[in-house]
């Protein structure tokens, strides 16, 4: 219960690769390095416009990496069919808008209830472990329970964008959300915008079991190398876990 897993999101290795259209840097090589550096899982988002991760990358991750793959996808039939064909260890359903730079905000489970229910049932019936990427909002969590998903991932974007002295209320909102999810028997993950400075307070919330971190780690790898960047993140996470909240 107390161990906090780190899922390393490798999307932006593919962003750099795609800037030149060739094979390098290879996101699967990054996943292998992350695996050797102690990552607990690999996360990759196959976007509708394939702006970073491509179909072939997901197939290679499934074939070449031993760590569990957390496959991030929009709630579309195309993505559902890919998930059903490849059967990754976990599927994280995220909102997706074509023009956004990154995933802006969480899924609105309330307005999309029927569509999500159908997709979740099909994934669940095929043995896929589903997580829903949502805001730390009690109504969303209550709806996640009605969708009968085992996991939610709380969007930490608002928390990470606030200045340090203004984070307190958002942190409380996240803590309340985690407690409520636990009461409803839902496992809680978190992610978005986390870095060495802001990860500690999130990591110290003991009922969160997994963090998914991408952009900062891949950027930091330019300076430290990916192994060192991951190692440092894991150390901060482990140290923060000892703090009582
Ligand atoms: N979790 C989810 C569901 C995401 O969509 C993303 C961004 O792709 C992340 C975590 C990681 O966010 P970041 O790249 O800001 O660390």
Short mmCIF file of N, CA, C and O in Angstrom, two decimals, residues 6-96:
data_model
loop_
_atom_site.label_atom_id
_atom_site.label_comp_id
_atom_site.label_asym_id
_atom_site.label_seq_id
_atom_site.Cartn_x
_atom_site.Cartn_y
_atom_site.Cartn_z
N UNK A 6 6.05 4.55 -10.20
CA UNK A 6 6.30 5.62 -11.17
C UNK A 6 6.10 5.07 -12.57
O UNK A 6 6.80 4.14 -13.00
N UNK A 7 5.15 5.63 -13.27
CA UNK A 7 4.97 5.32 -14.70
C UNK A 7 5.65 6.42 -15.49
O UNK A 7 5.37 7.61 -15.28
N UNK A 8 6.57 6.03 -16.36
CA UNK A 8 7.29 7.04 -17.16
C UNK A 8 6.61 7.17 -18.52
O UNK A 8 6.49 6.19 -19.26
N UNK A 9 6.17 8.39 -18.79
CA UNK A 9 5.50 8.66 -20.06
C UNK A 9 6.56 9.07 -21.10
O UNK A 9 7.30 10.04 -20.91
N UNK A 10 6.63 8.30 -22.19
CA UNK A 10 7.71 8.50 -23.18
C UNK A 10 7.24 9.26 -24.43
O UNK A 10 7.97 9.34 -25.42
N UNK A 11 6.03 9.83 -24.38
CA UNK A 11 5.48 10.50 -25.57
C UNK A 11 6.46 11.50 -26.19
O UNK A 11 6.57 11.60 -27.42
N UNK A 12 7.14 12.25 -25.33
CA UNK A 12 7.90 13.37 -25.90
C UNK A 12 9.26 12.97 -26.45
O UNK A 12 9.93 13.77 -27.10
N UNK A 13 9.65 11.71 -26.24
CA UNK A 13 10.79 11.20 -27.01
C UNK A 13 10.33 11.10 -28.46
O UNK A 13 11.06 11.48 -29.40
N UNK A 14 9.09 10.65 -28.64
CA UNK A 14 8.54 10.55 -29.99
C UNK A 14 8.32 11.94 -30.61
O UNK A 14 8.49 12.11 -31.81
N UNK A 15 7.99 12.92 -29.77
CA UNK A 15 7.83 14.29 -30.29
C UNK A 15 9.14 14.75 -30.94
O UNK A 15 9.14 15.32 -32.03
N UNK A 16 10.25 14.49 -30.25
CA UNK A 16 11.56 14.92 -30.78
C UNK A 16 11.89 14.12 -32.04
O UNK A 16 12.33 14.66 -33.05
N UNK A 17 11.64 12.83 -32.00
CA UNK A 17 11.88 11.99 -33.19
C UNK A 17 11.10 12.53 -34.38
O UNK A 17 11.65 12.72 -35.47
N UNK A 18 9.82 12.83 -34.16
CA UNK A 18 8.96 13.22 -35.27
C UNK A 18 9.32 14.60 -35.85
O UNK A 18 8.95 14.91 -36.97
N UNK A 19 10.05 15.39 -35.04
CA UNK A 19 10.45 16.72 -35.53
C UNK A 19 11.30 16.60 -36.78
O UNK A 19 11.32 17.50 -37.63
N UNK A 20 12.03 15.47 -36.92
CA UNK A 20 12.85 15.25 -38.11
C UNK A 20 12.32 14.13 -39.00
O UNK A 20 12.88 13.85 -40.04
N UNK A 21 11.31 13.43 -38.49
CA UNK A 21 10.67 12.41 -39.32
C UNK A 21 11.44 11.10 -39.45
O UNK A 21 11.03 10.23 -40.22
N UNK A 22 12.53 10.92 -38.72
CA UNK A 22 13.30 9.68 -38.86
C UNK A 22 13.00 8.68 -37.75
O UNK A 22 11.87 8.57 -37.27
N UNK A 23 14.02 7.95 -37.34
CA UNK A 23 13.84 6.88 -36.34
C UNK A 23 14.37 7.26 -34.97
O UNK A 23 14.20 6.52 -34.01
N UNK A 24 15.05 8.38 -34.90
CA UNK A 24 15.77 8.70 -33.67
C UNK A 24 15.35 10.06 -33.10
O UNK A 24 15.12 10.99 -33.88
N UNK A 25 15.26 10.22 -31.78
CA UNK A 25 15.45 9.22 -30.74
C UNK A 25 14.27 8.24 -30.69
O UNK A 25 13.13 8.63 -30.92
N UNK A 26 14.59 6.99 -30.36
CA UNK A 26 13.60 5.92 -30.39
C UNK A 26 12.88 5.84 -29.03
O UNK A 26 13.52 5.57 -28.01
N UNK A 27 11.58 6.04 -28.99
CA UNK A 27 10.87 5.98 -27.70
C UNK A 27 10.95 4.61 -27.03
O UNK A 27 10.87 4.52 -25.80
N UNK A 28 11.15 3.56 -27.83
CA UNK A 28 11.23 2.23 -27.21
C UNK A 28 12.59 2.08 -26.51
O UNK A 28 12.68 1.44 -25.46
N UNK A 29 13.62 2.69 -27.08
CA UNK A 29 14.92 2.70 -26.39
C UNK A 29 14.78 3.45 -25.05
O UNK A 29 15.30 3.00 -24.02
N UNK A 30 14.02 4.54 -25.06
CA UNK A 30 13.78 5.29 -23.82
C UNK A 30 13.04 4.40 -22.81
O UNK A 30 13.34 4.42 -21.60
N UNK A 31 12.08 3.63 -23.30
CA UNK A 31 11.31 2.76 -22.39
C UNK A 31 12.23 1.70 -21.78
O UNK A 31 12.11 1.37 -20.59
N UNK A 32 13.14 1.18 -22.59
CA UNK A 32 14.10 0.18 -22.08
C UNK A 32 15.00 0.78 -21.00
O UNK A 32 15.25 0.15 -19.96
N UNK A 33 15.46 2.00 -21.26
CA UNK A 33 16.31 2.68 -20.27
C UNK A 33 15.50 2.93 -19.00
O UNK A 33 15.98 2.72 -17.88
N UNK A 34 14.25 3.36 -19.18
CA UNK A 34 13.38 3.61 -18.01
C UNK A 34 13.18 2.32 -17.22
O UNK A 34 13.22 2.31 -15.98
N UNK A 35 13.01 1.24 -17.95
CA UNK A 35 12.83 -0.07 -17.29
C UNK A 35 14.06 -0.41 -16.44
O UNK A 35 13.95 -0.80 -15.28
N UNK A 36 15.24 -0.21 -17.02
CA UNK A 36 16.47 -0.52 -16.29
C UNK A 36 16.73 0.47 -15.15
O UNK A 36 17.43 0.16 -14.20
N UNK A 37 16.15 1.66 -15.27
CA UNK A 37 16.37 2.69 -14.24
C UNK A 37 15.41 2.56 -13.07
O UNK A 37 15.44 3.35 -12.13
N UNK A 38 14.49 1.59 -13.13
CA UNK A 38 13.60 1.37 -11.99
C UNK A 38 12.20 1.92 -12.16
O UNK A 38 11.43 1.97 -11.19
N UNK A 39 11.83 2.32 -13.38
CA UNK A 39 10.44 2.73 -13.60
C UNK A 39 9.55 1.51 -13.35
O UNK A 39 9.97 0.37 -13.56
N UNK A 40 8.34 1.76 -12.91
CA UNK A 40 7.42 0.66 -12.60
C UNK A 40 6.46 0.39 -13.74
O UNK A 40 5.75 -0.63 -13.74
N UNK A 41 6.41 1.29 -14.69
CA UNK A 41 5.54 1.11 -15.84
C UNK A 41 5.90 2.13 -16.91
O UNK A 41 6.62 3.09 -16.65
N UNK A 42 5.40 1.87 -18.12
CA UNK A 42 5.59 2.81 -19.23
C UNK A 42 4.22 3.30 -19.65
O UNK A 42 3.28 2.51 -19.78
N UNK A 43 4.12 4.61 -19.83
CA UNK A 43 2.85 5.20 -20.27
C UNK A 43 3.07 5.82 -21.65
O UNK A 43 4.10 6.45 -21.90
N UNK A 44 2.10 5.61 -22.54
CA UNK A 44 2.19 6.21 -23.88
C UNK A 44 0.78 6.54 -24.35
O UNK A 44 -0.15 5.77 -24.15
N UNK A 45 0.66 7.70 -24.97
CA UNK A 45 -0.65 8.19 -25.43
C UNK A 45 -0.67 8.18 -26.95
O UNK A 45 0.07 8.93 -27.59
N UNK A 46 -1.49 7.32 -27.50
CA UNK A 46 -1.66 7.29 -28.96
C UNK A 46 -2.77 8.28 -29.29
O UNK A 46 -3.95 7.98 -29.13
N UNK A 47 -2.37 9.47 -29.73
CA UNK A 47 -3.38 10.49 -30.02
C UNK A 47 -3.99 10.25 -31.38
O UNK A 47 -3.37 9.66 -32.27
N UNK A 48 -5.19 10.77 -31.53
CA UNK A 48 -5.91 10.62 -32.80
C UNK A 48 -5.06 11.14 -33.98
O UNK A 48 -5.04 10.55 -35.05
N UNK A 49 -4.33 12.24 -33.78
CA UNK A 49 -3.54 12.82 -34.88
C UNK A 49 -2.12 12.23 -34.95
O UNK A 49 -1.33 12.63 -35.80
N UNK A 50 -1.80 11.26 -34.08
CA UNK A 50 -0.49 10.58 -34.05
C UNK A 50 0.65 11.59 -34.02
O UNK A 50 1.68 11.42 -34.65
N UNK A 51 0.47 12.67 -33.25
CA UNK A 51 1.50 13.71 -33.27
C UNK A 51 2.79 13.27 -32.59
O UNK A 51 3.85 13.81 -32.87
N UNK A 52 2.71 12.33 -31.64
CA UNK A 52 3.98 11.81 -31.08
C UNK A 52 4.02 10.29 -31.23
O UNK A 52 4.63 9.78 -32.17
N UNK A 53 3.41 9.56 -30.31
CA UNK A 53 3.43 8.09 -30.39
C UNK A 53 2.64 7.63 -31.62
O UNK A 53 1.55 8.15 -31.91
N UNK A 54 3.18 6.64 -32.32
CA UNK A 54 2.50 6.09 -33.50
C UNK A 54 2.10 4.63 -33.22
O UNK A 54 2.59 4.02 -32.28
N UNK A 55 1.24 4.10 -34.06
CA UNK A 55 0.73 2.73 -33.84
C UNK A 55 1.87 1.73 -33.68
O UNK A 55 1.84 0.85 -32.82
N UNK A 56 2.88 1.88 -34.54
CA UNK A 56 4.02 0.95 -34.49
C UNK A 56 4.73 1.00 -33.13
O UNK A 56 5.23 -0.01 -32.64
N UNK A 57 4.79 2.21 -32.55
CA UNK A 57 5.45 2.35 -31.24
C UNK A 57 4.71 1.52 -30.19
O UNK A 57 5.34 0.87 -29.34
N UNK A 58 3.38 1.59 -30.22
CA UNK A 58 2.60 0.84 -29.22
C UNK A 58 2.83 -0.66 -29.42
O UNK A 58 3.04 -1.41 -28.46
N UNK A 59 2.84 -1.08 -30.69
CA UNK A 59 3.08 -2.52 -30.95
C UNK A 59 4.45 -2.94 -30.46
O UNK A 59 4.61 -4.00 -29.84
N UNK A 60 5.45 -2.10 -30.70
CA UNK A 60 6.81 -2.44 -30.24
C UNK A 60 6.91 -2.42 -28.71
O UNK A 60 7.59 -3.25 -28.12
N UNK A 61 6.24 -1.47 -28.07
CA UNK A 61 6.26 -1.44 -26.59
C UNK A 61 5.69 -2.74 -26.03
O UNK A 61 6.22 -3.30 -25.08
N UNK A 62 4.61 -3.20 -26.64
CA UNK A 62 4.00 -4.45 -26.17
C UNK A 62 4.95 -5.63 -26.38
O UNK A 62 5.01 -6.55 -25.56
N UNK A 63 5.68 -5.62 -27.49
CA UNK A 63 6.54 -6.77 -27.81
C UNK A 63 7.90 -6.72 -27.12
O UNK A 63 8.46 -7.76 -26.78
N UNK A 64 8.44 -5.52 -26.91
CA UNK A 64 9.84 -5.42 -26.51
C UNK A 64 10.08 -5.02 -25.06
O UNK A 64 11.20 -5.10 -24.57
N UNK A 65 9.02 -4.56 -24.39
CA UNK A 65 9.20 -4.05 -23.01
C UNK A 65 8.51 -4.98 -22.02
O UNK A 65 7.38 -5.41 -22.26
N UNK A 66 9.19 -5.27 -20.94
CA UNK A 66 8.59 -6.17 -19.93
C UNK A 66 7.67 -5.43 -18.96
O UNK A 66 6.75 -6.01 -18.40
N UNK A 67 7.93 -4.16 -18.76
CA UNK A 67 7.10 -3.41 -17.80
C UNK A 67 5.67 -3.32 -18.29
O UNK A 67 5.42 -3.34 -19.50
N UNK A 68 4.71 -3.18 -17.36
CA UNK A 68 3.34 -2.98 -17.79
C UNK A 68 3.18 -1.71 -18.63
O UNK A 68 3.82 -0.69 -18.32
N UNK A 69 2.37 -1.80 -19.65
CA UNK A 69 2.09 -0.62 -20.49
C UNK A 69 0.75 -0.02 -20.10
O UNK A 69 -0.27 -0.70 -20.06
N UNK A 70 0.80 1.27 -19.80
CA UNK A 70 -0.42 2.04 -19.54
C UNK A 70 -0.73 2.79 -20.83
O UNK A 70 -0.03 3.74 -21.19
N UNK A 71 -1.74 2.33 -21.54
CA UNK A 71 -2.07 2.86 -22.86
C UNK A 71 -3.11 3.97 -22.70
O UNK A 71 -4.24 3.73 -22.32
N UNK A 72 -2.67 5.22 -22.98
CA UNK A 72 -3.60 6.35 -22.86
C UNK A 72 -4.31 6.53 -24.18
O UNK A 72 -3.67 6.56 -25.24
N UNK A 73 -5.62 6.71 -24.10
CA UNK A 73 -6.41 6.83 -25.34
C UNK A 73 -7.66 7.67 -25.12
O UNK A 73 -8.19 7.76 -24.01
N UNK A 74 -8.13 8.27 -26.21
CA UNK A 74 -9.42 8.96 -26.17
C UNK A 74 -10.53 7.92 -26.25
O UNK A 74 -10.30 6.79 -26.70
N UNK A 75 -11.72 8.33 -25.84
CA UNK A 75 -12.86 7.40 -25.84
C UNK A 75 -13.47 7.32 -27.24
O UNK A 75 -14.58 7.80 -27.47
N UNK A 76 -12.72 6.76 -28.17
CA UNK A 76 -13.24 6.62 -29.55
C UNK A 76 -13.27 5.14 -29.90
O UNK A 76 -12.52 4.33 -29.33
N UNK A 77 -14.06 4.82 -30.92
CA UNK A 77 -14.13 3.41 -31.34
C UNK A 77 -12.80 2.95 -31.93
O UNK A 77 -12.39 1.82 -31.72
N UNK A 78 -12.13 3.86 -32.63
CA UNK A 78 -10.83 3.49 -33.22
C UNK A 78 -9.85 3.05 -32.12
O UNK A 78 -9.22 2.00 -32.21
N UNK A 79 -9.76 3.86 -31.05
CA UNK A 79 -8.82 3.55 -29.98
C UNK A 79 -9.26 2.31 -29.20
O UNK A 79 -8.43 1.49 -28.80
N UNK A 80 -10.55 2.20 -29.00
CA UNK A 80 -11.05 1.01 -28.27
C UNK A 80 -10.66 -0.26 -29.04
O UNK A 80 -10.19 -1.24 -28.44
N UNK A 81 -10.80 -0.22 -30.37
CA UNK A 81 -10.46 -1.41 -31.16
C UNK A 81 -8.96 -1.72 -31.05
O UNK A 81 -8.56 -2.89 -30.99
N UNK A 82 -8.12 -0.68 -31.04
CA UNK A 82 -6.67 -0.91 -30.91
C UNK A 82 -6.38 -1.53 -29.54
O UNK A 82 -5.61 -2.50 -29.43
N UNK A 83 -7.01 -1.01 -28.50
CA UNK A 83 -6.79 -1.55 -27.15
C UNK A 83 -7.24 -3.01 -27.08
O UNK A 83 -6.55 -3.86 -26.50
N UNK A 84 -8.36 -3.31 -27.69
CA UNK A 84 -8.86 -4.69 -27.64
C UNK A 84 -7.95 -5.64 -28.41
O UNK A 84 -7.77 -6.79 -28.04
N UNK A 85 -7.33 -5.12 -29.48
CA UNK A 85 -6.43 -5.97 -30.27
C UNK A 85 -5.10 -6.19 -29.55
O UNK A 85 -4.60 -7.30 -29.48
N UNK A 86 -4.56 -5.11 -28.94
CA UNK A 86 -3.21 -5.23 -28.37
C UNK A 86 -3.21 -5.66 -26.90
O UNK A 86 -2.20 -6.13 -26.40
N UNK A 87 -4.31 -5.44 -26.22
CA UNK A 87 -4.45 -5.84 -24.81
C UNK A 87 -3.28 -5.38 -23.91
O UNK A 87 -2.54 -6.20 -23.35
N UNK A 88 -3.11 -4.05 -23.79
CA UNK A 88 -2.10 -3.55 -22.85
C UNK A 88 -2.53 -3.85 -21.40
O UNK A 88 -3.68 -4.19 -21.16
N UNK A 89 -1.60 -3.71 -20.46
CA UNK A 89 -1.93 -4.02 -19.06
C UNK A 89 -2.99 -3.09 -18.51
O UNK A 89 -3.79 -3.49 -17.67
N UNK A 90 -2.94 -1.84 -18.94
CA UNK A 90 -3.92 -0.88 -18.44
C UNK A 90 -4.28 0.10 -19.55
O UNK A 90 -3.47 0.37 -20.45
N UNK A 91 -5.51 0.60 -19.47
CA UNK A 91 -5.96 1.60 -20.43
C UNK A 91 -6.41 2.81 -19.63
O UNK A 91 -7.23 2.70 -18.72
N UNK A 92 -5.83 3.96 -19.94
CA UNK A 92 -6.24 5.20 -19.27
C UNK A 92 -6.99 6.05 -20.28
O UNK A 92 -6.41 6.46 -21.30
N UNK A 93 -8.26 6.28 -20.02
CA UNK A 93 -9.07 7.06 -20.97
C UNK A 93 -8.94 8.54 -20.62
O UNK A 93 -9.16 8.95 -19.48
N UNK A 94 -8.54 9.31 -21.63
CA UNK A 94 -8.26 10.74 -21.43
C UNK A 94 -9.11 11.56 -22.40
O UNK A 94 -9.50 11.07 -23.46
N UNK A 95 -9.37 12.84 -22.06
CA UNK A 95 -10.06 13.68 -23.03
C UNK A 95 -9.06 14.09 -24.11
O UNK A 95 -7.86 14.12 -23.85
N UNK A 96 -9.53 14.39 -25.29
CA UNK A 96 -8.59 14.78 -26.35
C UNK A 96 -9.24 15.81 -27.24
O UNK A 96 -10.35 15.61 -27.74
#
